[in-house]
Amino acid sequence: MLWYTLRRINLFIITLAILTVVGFSLLRLDQTSPWAIMEFWPGWLTYVTELSTFNFGISKHGVPIIDELMMVFPATLELCFVAFVLSLFIGIPVGTLAGMRQGKFVDTVISFTSMTGYSAPIFWVALLMIMIFSLHFEAFPVGGRYDLLYEIKHVTGFALIDAFLSEHRYRAYAFESVLQHLILPSLVLALAPTTQVIRLMRASVAEVMTQNYIRAARIKGLSTHEIVTQHVLRNAIPPIVPKVGVQLSSMLTLAIITESIFNWPGIGRWLLDALSNQDYVSIQAGVMVVATLVLTANIFSDLFGAMVNPLVRKEWYANK
């Protein structure tokens, strides 16, 4: 496990170093920037040194970018985390049901529905959800993070936690407002990862159901519930953990579209504003932060998958 971890960390460092070259190149696109008049490699070393101290520079508005990131980055993390949890809570049971009923009518319906959901453009789904649930039924807000009537103090940056920790007398209403604003964008963002979890879980469960220990469990007279909880899920989930972790990183790219449509004050909408203003300093900061989070999510998913599934490590050692 040690060598496997060191190999993943080494891959993380190499990829991050390449990304710093990309970020530094973005800064040099502005001909008026002091980075553009510096020699490339000495300037790159200075740039890496500044990044190591979390100094991302100053935006066009004259505000330190680290302060802006502290405001928008937690909003994106909160949205992605809620959507990821939803995808797991929906995808694992539905994928298990499809895998256990492989080839049956239920499996056909689930596979068709998941493929349709995966193929649907996320911006079209988001606009459709707004039109139906916000404009027609008026069940959920159109956009934003919470109603402007409530003043939620920025403590952690996560609106759910900040609303819960608020000492205002309308704390319960503020918390309810945050939940209402979170439901639609999190459902839209969770659509594609949920279909992927269903597909991965279906394939893994279908493979487990063909094993001899499942037949032995049936011969012993174990109920379907006992077979699923004691044998199927225990052996079907570990192989898909690294692949499921990748879905968390892919959410960050989908979050850019979701945040722009739902007016969610996250890093995705912040990056789009930076692009429209040609703020290269903010663009490189956003690219570095998002890319670092994607790499971190991939590394941790691989390590966690190797911990719960020793076959991953054995395959690596066999191919080394």
Short mmCIF file of C-alpha atoms in Angstrom, two decimals, residues 32-304:
data_model
loop_
_atom_site.label_atom_id
_atom_site.label_comp_id
_atom_site.label_asym_id
_atom_site.label_seq_id
_atom_site.Cartn_x
_atom_site.Cartn_y
_atom_site.Cartn_z
CA THR A 32 0.50 44.63 -19.64
CA SER A 33 1.16 42.09 -16.91
CA PRO A 34 4.60 42.05 -15.25
CA TRP A 35 4.64 38.28 -15.78
CA ALA A 36 4.71 38.82 -19.56
CA ILE A 37 8.05 40.67 -19.49
CA MET A 38 9.82 38.07 -17.37
CA GLU A 39 11.81 35.14 -18.68
CA PHE A 40 9.60 32.07 -18.79
CA TRP A 41 11.29 29.63 -16.41
CA PRO A 42 12.52 32.16 -13.83
CA GLY A 43 9.06 33.69 -13.90
CA TRP A 44 7.51 30.25 -13.52
CA LEU A 45 9.60 29.56 -10.40
CA THR A 46 8.46 32.87 -8.93
CA TYR A 47 4.86 32.01 -9.82
CA VAL A 48 5.10 28.61 -8.09
CA THR A 49 6.58 30.29 -5.02
CA GLU A 50 3.66 32.72 -4.87
CA LEU A 51 1.17 29.86 -5.26
CA SER A 52 2.78 27.99 -2.37
CA THR A 53 1.82 30.93 -0.11
CA PHE A 54 -1.74 31.04 -1.57
CA ASN A 55 -1.00 34.38 -3.22
CA PHE A 56 -3.11 34.25 -6.39
CA GLY A 57 -2.76 37.95 -7.14
CA ILE A 58 -5.21 40.84 -7.41
CA SER A 59 -8.31 40.80 -9.61
CA LYS A 60 -9.31 43.60 -11.97
CA HIS A 61 -11.62 44.89 -9.25
CA GLY A 62 -8.63 45.45 -6.97
CA VAL A 63 -9.63 42.67 -4.56
CA PRO A 64 -7.24 39.90 -3.48
CA ILE A 65 -8.31 36.78 -5.34
CA ILE A 66 -7.87 34.60 -2.27
CA ASP A 67 -10.66 36.61 -0.60
CA GLU A 68 -12.97 36.06 -3.56
CA LEU A 69 -12.14 32.35 -3.65
CA MET A 70 -12.97 32.04 0.04
CA MET A 71 -16.44 33.35 -0.79
CA VAL A 72 -17.26 31.36 -3.95
CA PHE A 73 -15.36 28.10 -3.50
CA PRO A 74 -17.36 26.82 -0.48
CA ALA A 75 -20.60 27.43 -2.39
CA THR A 76 -19.42 25.14 -5.19
CA LEU A 77 -18.21 22.51 -2.73
CA GLU A 78 -21.55 22.55 -0.93
CA LEU A 79 -23.49 22.14 -4.17
CA CYS A 80 -21.23 19.33 -5.43
CA PHE A 81 -21.26 17.51 -2.10
CA VAL A 82 -25.06 17.50 -1.85
CA ALA A 83 -25.37 16.38 -5.47
CA PHE A 84 -22.79 13.63 -4.91
CA VAL A 85 -24.64 12.32 -1.86
CA LEU A 86 -27.90 12.34 -3.82
CA SER A 87 -26.30 10.40 -6.66
CA LEU A 88 -25.10 7.73 -4.23
CA PHE A 89 -28.40 7.43 -2.36
CA ILE A 90 -30.29 7.06 -5.63
CA GLY A 91 -27.75 5.29 -7.81
CA ILE A 92 -26.67 2.47 -5.49
CA PRO A 93 -30.16 1.07 -4.68
CA VAL A 94 -31.44 1.51 -8.23
CA GLY A 95 -28.29 0.00 -9.74
CA THR A 96 -28.48 -2.92 -7.31
CA LEU A 97 -32.08 -3.57 -8.29
CA ALA A 98 -31.19 -3.48 -11.98
CA GLY A 99 -28.24 -5.83 -11.48
CA MET A 100 -30.32 -8.36 -9.57
CA ARG A 101 -33.06 -8.24 -12.22
CA GLN A 102 -30.73 -8.28 -15.20
CA GLY A 103 -32.62 -8.87 -18.44
CA LYS A 104 -36.01 -8.41 -16.76
CA PHE A 105 -38.53 -5.64 -17.39
CA VAL A 106 -37.33 -3.64 -14.36
CA ASP A 107 -33.77 -3.74 -15.63
CA THR A 108 -34.87 -2.55 -19.07
CA VAL A 109 -36.81 0.37 -17.63
CA ILE A 110 -33.95 1.43 -15.35
CA SER A 111 -31.34 1.13 -18.11
CA PHE A 112 -33.47 3.13 -20.55
CA THR A 113 -34.20 5.83 -17.96
CA SER A 114 -30.58 6.15 -16.91
CA MET A 115 -29.38 6.34 -20.51
CA THR A 116 -31.98 9.00 -21.25
CA GLY A 117 -30.91 11.01 -18.22
CA TYR A 118 -27.25 10.72 -19.17
CA SER A 119 -27.94 11.84 -22.75
CA ALA A 120 -30.06 14.85 -21.79
CA PRO A 121 -28.12 18.16 -21.97
CA ILE A 122 -27.70 19.56 -18.49
CA PHE A 123 -28.62 23.11 -19.51
CA TRP A 124 -31.88 21.86 -21.07
CA VAL A 125 -32.73 19.87 -17.93
CA ALA A 126 -31.98 22.89 -15.74
CA LEU A 127 -34.19 25.22 -17.78
CA LEU A 128 -36.95 22.60 -17.84
CA MET A 129 -36.81 22.22 -14.05
CA ILE A 130 -37.00 25.97 -13.59
CA MET A 131 -39.95 26.25 -15.97
CA ILE A 132 -41.92 23.44 -14.29
CA PHE A 133 -41.09 23.65 -10.58
CA SER A 134 -40.24 27.34 -10.22
CA LEU A 135 -42.38 29.21 -12.74
CA HIS A 136 -45.39 26.89 -13.10
CA PHE A 137 -45.83 25.27 -9.68
CA GLU A 138 -43.82 27.95 -7.78
CA ALA A 139 -42.50 25.23 -5.48
CA PHE A 140 -38.83 26.24 -5.56
CA PRO A 141 -36.93 29.52 -6.08
CA VAL A 142 -35.64 30.38 -9.54
CA GLY A 143 -32.06 31.04 -8.47
CA GLY A 144 -29.70 32.28 -5.81
CA ARG A 145 -28.46 30.68 -2.63
CA TYR A 146 -31.06 31.99 -0.17
CA ASP A 147 -33.65 34.75 0.10
CA LEU A 148 -32.24 38.24 0.47
CA LEU A 149 -34.61 38.82 3.41
CA TYR A 150 -32.30 36.76 5.60
CA GLU A 151 -28.83 37.89 6.58
CA ILE A 152 -26.60 34.85 7.01
CA LYS A 153 -23.17 35.63 8.41
CA HIS A 154 -20.27 34.15 6.47
CA VAL A 155 -18.54 31.80 8.92
CA THR A 156 -17.65 28.57 7.13
CA GLY A 157 -18.84 29.56 3.66
CA PHE A 158 -21.31 26.66 3.59
CA ALA A 159 -24.78 28.19 3.68
CA LEU A 160 -26.42 25.20 5.38
CA ILE A 161 -23.91 25.28 8.24
CA ASP A 162 -23.87 29.07 8.51
CA ALA A 163 -27.68 29.21 8.60
CA PHE A 164 -27.78 26.51 11.27
CA LEU A 165 -25.18 28.30 13.38
CA SER A 166 -26.88 31.66 13.01
CA GLU A 167 -28.18 33.22 16.20
CA HIS A 168 -30.86 35.19 14.39
CA ARG A 169 -34.43 34.58 15.56
CA TYR A 170 -35.40 33.61 12.00
CA ARG A 171 -32.71 30.91 11.85
CA ALA A 172 -35.18 28.12 11.05
CA TYR A 173 -36.67 30.09 8.16
CA ALA A 174 -33.21 30.96 6.84
CA PHE A 175 -32.19 27.29 6.97
CA GLU A 176 -35.38 26.34 5.13
CA SER A 177 -34.66 29.00 2.50
CA VAL A 178 -31.16 27.59 1.92
CA LEU A 179 -32.60 24.09 1.49
CA GLN A 180 -35.23 25.29 -0.97
CA HIS A 181 -32.61 27.07 -3.09
CA LEU A 182 -30.33 24.02 -2.98
CA ILE A 183 -32.79 21.37 -4.15
CA LEU A 184 -33.16 22.19 -7.86
CA PRO A 185 -29.48 22.86 -8.71
CA SER A 186 -28.31 19.82 -6.75
CA LEU A 187 -30.84 17.58 -8.52
CA VAL A 188 -29.74 18.88 -11.91
CA LEU A 189 -26.07 18.48 -11.03
CA ALA A 190 -26.66 14.97 -9.68
CA LEU A 191 -28.37 13.73 -12.86
CA ALA A 192 -25.31 12.64 -14.87
CA PRO A 193 -23.37 11.14 -11.90
CA THR A 194 -26.47 9.24 -10.78
CA THR A 195 -26.80 7.56 -14.17
CA GLN A 196 -23.12 6.62 -14.05
CA VAL A 197 -23.45 5.16 -10.55
CA ILE A 198 -26.48 3.15 -11.71
CA ARG A 199 -24.55 1.80 -14.68
CA LEU A 200 -21.47 0.91 -12.64
CA MET A 201 -23.49 -0.64 -9.82
CA ARG A 202 -25.62 -2.67 -12.23
CA ALA A 203 -22.58 -4.18 -13.92
CA SER A 204 -20.85 -4.92 -10.63
CA VAL A 205 -23.94 -6.51 -9.03
CA ALA A 206 -24.62 -8.58 -12.15
CA GLU A 207 -21.08 -9.96 -11.96
CA VAL A 208 -21.38 -10.75 -8.25
CA MET A 209 -24.69 -12.55 -8.77
CA THR A 210 -22.93 -15.12 -10.95
CA GLN A 211 -20.45 -16.12 -8.24
CA ASN A 212 -20.60 -19.45 -6.44
CA TYR A 213 -20.94 -17.95 -2.95
CA ILE A 214 -24.25 -16.37 -4.01
CA ARG A 215 -25.52 -19.80 -5.07
CA ALA A 216 -24.29 -21.23 -1.77
CA ALA A 217 -26.13 -18.50 0.13
CA ARG A 218 -29.34 -19.35 -1.68
CA ILE A 219 -28.88 -23.04 -0.93
CA LYS A 220 -28.45 -22.18 2.75
CA GLY A 221 -31.91 -20.62 2.63
CA LEU A 222 -30.86 -17.00 3.20
CA SER A 223 -33.47 -14.41 2.34
CA THR A 224 -33.02 -11.97 -0.53
CA HIS A 225 -32.42 -9.15 1.94
CA GLU A 226 -29.67 -11.12 3.69
CA ILE A 227 -28.03 -12.03 0.39
CA VAL A 228 -28.04 -8.42 -0.75
CA THR A 229 -26.75 -6.90 2.49
CA GLN A 230 -24.27 -9.61 3.50
CA HIS A 231 -22.88 -10.71 0.15
CA VAL A 232 -23.91 -8.63 -2.87
CA LEU A 233 -23.28 -5.07 -1.64
CA ARG A 234 -20.18 -6.05 0.30
CA ASN A 235 -18.55 -7.42 -2.84
CA ALA A 236 -20.09 -5.14 -5.49
CA ILE A 237 -19.32 -1.71 -4.02
CA PRO A 238 -15.50 -1.87 -3.48
CA PRO A 239 -14.58 -2.39 -7.18
CA ILE A 240 -16.52 0.70 -8.28
CA VAL A 241 -15.25 3.08 -5.56
CA PRO A 242 -12.45 4.62 -7.68
CA LYS A 243 -14.82 5.06 -10.64
CA VAL A 244 -17.48 6.65 -8.43
CA GLY A 245 -14.89 9.05 -7.05
CA VAL A 246 -14.21 10.29 -10.56
CA GLN A 247 -17.84 11.42 -10.74
CA LEU A 248 -17.19 13.89 -7.93
CA SER A 249 -14.45 15.54 -9.96
CA SER A 250 -16.59 15.62 -13.09
CA MET A 251 -19.25 17.51 -11.14
CA LEU A 252 -16.98 20.54 -11.00
CA THR A 253 -17.12 20.93 -14.76
CA LEU A 254 -20.89 20.45 -14.80
CA ALA A 255 -21.20 22.91 -11.91
CA ILE A 256 -20.09 25.76 -14.19
CA ILE A 257 -23.22 25.34 -16.32
CA THR A 258 -25.48 24.70 -13.33
CA GLU A 259 -24.27 27.75 -11.43
CA SER A 260 -24.66 30.05 -14.40
CA ILE A 261 -28.28 28.97 -14.97
CA PHE A 262 -29.36 28.98 -11.33
CA ASN A 263 -27.37 32.13 -10.51
CA TRP A 264 -25.49 30.18 -7.88
CA PRO A 265 -22.63 32.26 -6.43
CA GLY A 266 -19.95 29.60 -6.88
CA ILE A 267 -16.59 29.34 -8.56
CA GLY A 268 -18.18 28.30 -11.87
CA ARG A 269 -20.14 31.52 -12.28
CA TRP A 270 -17.16 33.46 -10.93
CA LEU A 271 -14.96 31.96 -13.66
CA LEU A 272 -17.49 32.87 -16.35
CA ASP A 273 -17.51 36.46 -15.10
CA ALA A 274 -13.69 36.48 -15.18
CA LEU A 275 -13.73 35.21 -18.75
CA SER A 276 -16.17 37.89 -19.85
CA ASN A 277 -13.99 40.57 -18.21
CA GLN A 278 -10.77 39.05 -19.58
CA ASP A 279 -9.41 38.93 -16.05
CA TYR A 280 -6.49 36.57 -16.67
CA VAL A 281 -5.32 36.64 -13.06
CA SER A 282 -8.71 35.40 -11.83
CA ILE A 283 -8.89 32.86 -14.66
CA GLN A 284 -5.56 31.25 -13.77
CA ALA A 285 -6.51 31.20 -10.09
CA GLY A 286 -9.81 29.49 -10.84
CA VAL A 287 -8.16 26.99 -13.18
CA MET A 288 -5.53 26.09 -10.58
CA VAL A 289 -8.04 25.70 -7.76
CA VAL A 290 -10.51 23.61 -9.77
CA ALA A 291 -7.76 21.45 -11.26
CA THR A 292 -6.20 20.87 -7.84
CA LEU A 293 -9.54 19.79 -6.42
CA VAL A 294 -10.14 17.43 -9.35
CA LEU A 295 -6.71 15.87 -8.90
CA THR A 296 -7.19 15.56 -5.16
CA ALA A 297 -10.58 13.89 -5.58
CA ASN A 298 -9.11 11.40 -8.06
CA ILE A 299 -6.14 10.59 -5.84
CA PHE A 300 -8.25 10.07 -2.72
CA SER A 301 -10.77 7.94 -4.61
CA ASP A 302 -7.95 5.74 -5.92
CA LEU A 303 -6.39 5.39 -2.47
CA PHE A 304 -9.70 4.68 -0.78
#
